[in-house]
Coordinates of C-alpha atoms and ligand atoms in Angstrom, one line a residue:
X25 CA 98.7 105.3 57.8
X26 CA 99.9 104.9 61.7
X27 CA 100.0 101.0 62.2
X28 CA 100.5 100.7 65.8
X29 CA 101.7 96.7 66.9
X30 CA 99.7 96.5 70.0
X31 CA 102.1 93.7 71.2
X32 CA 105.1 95.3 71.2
X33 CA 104.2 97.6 73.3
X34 CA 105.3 98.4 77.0
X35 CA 102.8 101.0 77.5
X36 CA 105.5 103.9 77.6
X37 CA 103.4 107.0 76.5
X38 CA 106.1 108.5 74.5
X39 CA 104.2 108.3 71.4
X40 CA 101.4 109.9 73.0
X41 CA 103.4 112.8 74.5
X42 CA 105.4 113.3 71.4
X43 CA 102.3 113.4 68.7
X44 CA 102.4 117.2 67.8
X45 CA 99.2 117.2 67.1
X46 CA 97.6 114.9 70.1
X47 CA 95.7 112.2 67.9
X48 CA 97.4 109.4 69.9
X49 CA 96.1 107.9 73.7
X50 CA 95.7 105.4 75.3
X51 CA 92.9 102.7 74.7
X52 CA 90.9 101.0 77.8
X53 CA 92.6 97.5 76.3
X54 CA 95.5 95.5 77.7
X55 CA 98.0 94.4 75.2
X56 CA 99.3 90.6 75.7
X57 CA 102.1 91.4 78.3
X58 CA 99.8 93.5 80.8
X59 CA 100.2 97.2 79.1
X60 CA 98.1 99.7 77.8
X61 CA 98.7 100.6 74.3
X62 CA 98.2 103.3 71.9
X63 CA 94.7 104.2 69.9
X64 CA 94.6 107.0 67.2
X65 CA 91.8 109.1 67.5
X66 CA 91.8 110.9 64.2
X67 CA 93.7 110.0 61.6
X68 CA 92.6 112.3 59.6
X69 CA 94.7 115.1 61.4
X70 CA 98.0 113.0 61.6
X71 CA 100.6 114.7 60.0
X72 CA 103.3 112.0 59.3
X73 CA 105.6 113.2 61.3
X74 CA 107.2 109.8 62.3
X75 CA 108.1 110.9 65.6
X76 CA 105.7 108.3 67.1
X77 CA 107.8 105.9 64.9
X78 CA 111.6 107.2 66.0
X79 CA 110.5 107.5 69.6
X80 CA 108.9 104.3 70.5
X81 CA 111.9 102.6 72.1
X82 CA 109.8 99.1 71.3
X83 CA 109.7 100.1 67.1
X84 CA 105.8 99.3 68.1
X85 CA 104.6 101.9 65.4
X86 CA 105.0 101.9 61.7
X87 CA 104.4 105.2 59.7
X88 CA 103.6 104.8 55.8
X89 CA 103.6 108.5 54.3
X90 CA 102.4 106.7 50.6
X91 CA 99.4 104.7 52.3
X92 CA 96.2 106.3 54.2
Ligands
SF4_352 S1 103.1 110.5 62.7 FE1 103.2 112.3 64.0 S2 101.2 113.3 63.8 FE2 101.0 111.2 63.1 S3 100.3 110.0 64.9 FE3 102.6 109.9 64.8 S4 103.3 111.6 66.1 FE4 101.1 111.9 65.6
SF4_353 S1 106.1 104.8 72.5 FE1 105.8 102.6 71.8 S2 106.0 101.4 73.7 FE2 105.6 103.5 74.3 S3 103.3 103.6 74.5 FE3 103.9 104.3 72.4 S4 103.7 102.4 71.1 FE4 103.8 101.8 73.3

């Protein structure tokens, strides 16, 4: 399961450039500082890679490899 914290985000992209498999954009939403955050697209395909986790320089993602 990819818990994204919409919040905490400062609309970066890293996550988004770094998912190997390209599940992760951008929603049409702002967050509550101003900022675009992430949306995943398909879940179904996400690998658990964590690196949307060890890049986001705001810790606004959270990847559980035991959950779905
Ligand atoms: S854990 Fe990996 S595959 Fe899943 S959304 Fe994050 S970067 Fe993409
Ligand atoms: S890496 Fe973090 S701060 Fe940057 S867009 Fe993704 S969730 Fe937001």
């Amino acid at each position: 399961m990819v818990q994204i914290s919409k919040d905490a985000c400062k609309g970066c992209g890293i996550c988004i450039a770094l998912c190997p498999v390209k599940i992760l954009e951008f929603s049409g939403e702002l967050n509550n500082k101003g900022f675009r955050f992430p949306r995943i697209t398909n879940e179904e395909k996400c690998t658990k890679c964590e690196n949307c986790m060890i890049y986001c320089p705001d810790f606004a993602i959270v990847v559980s490899k035991n959950a779905k």
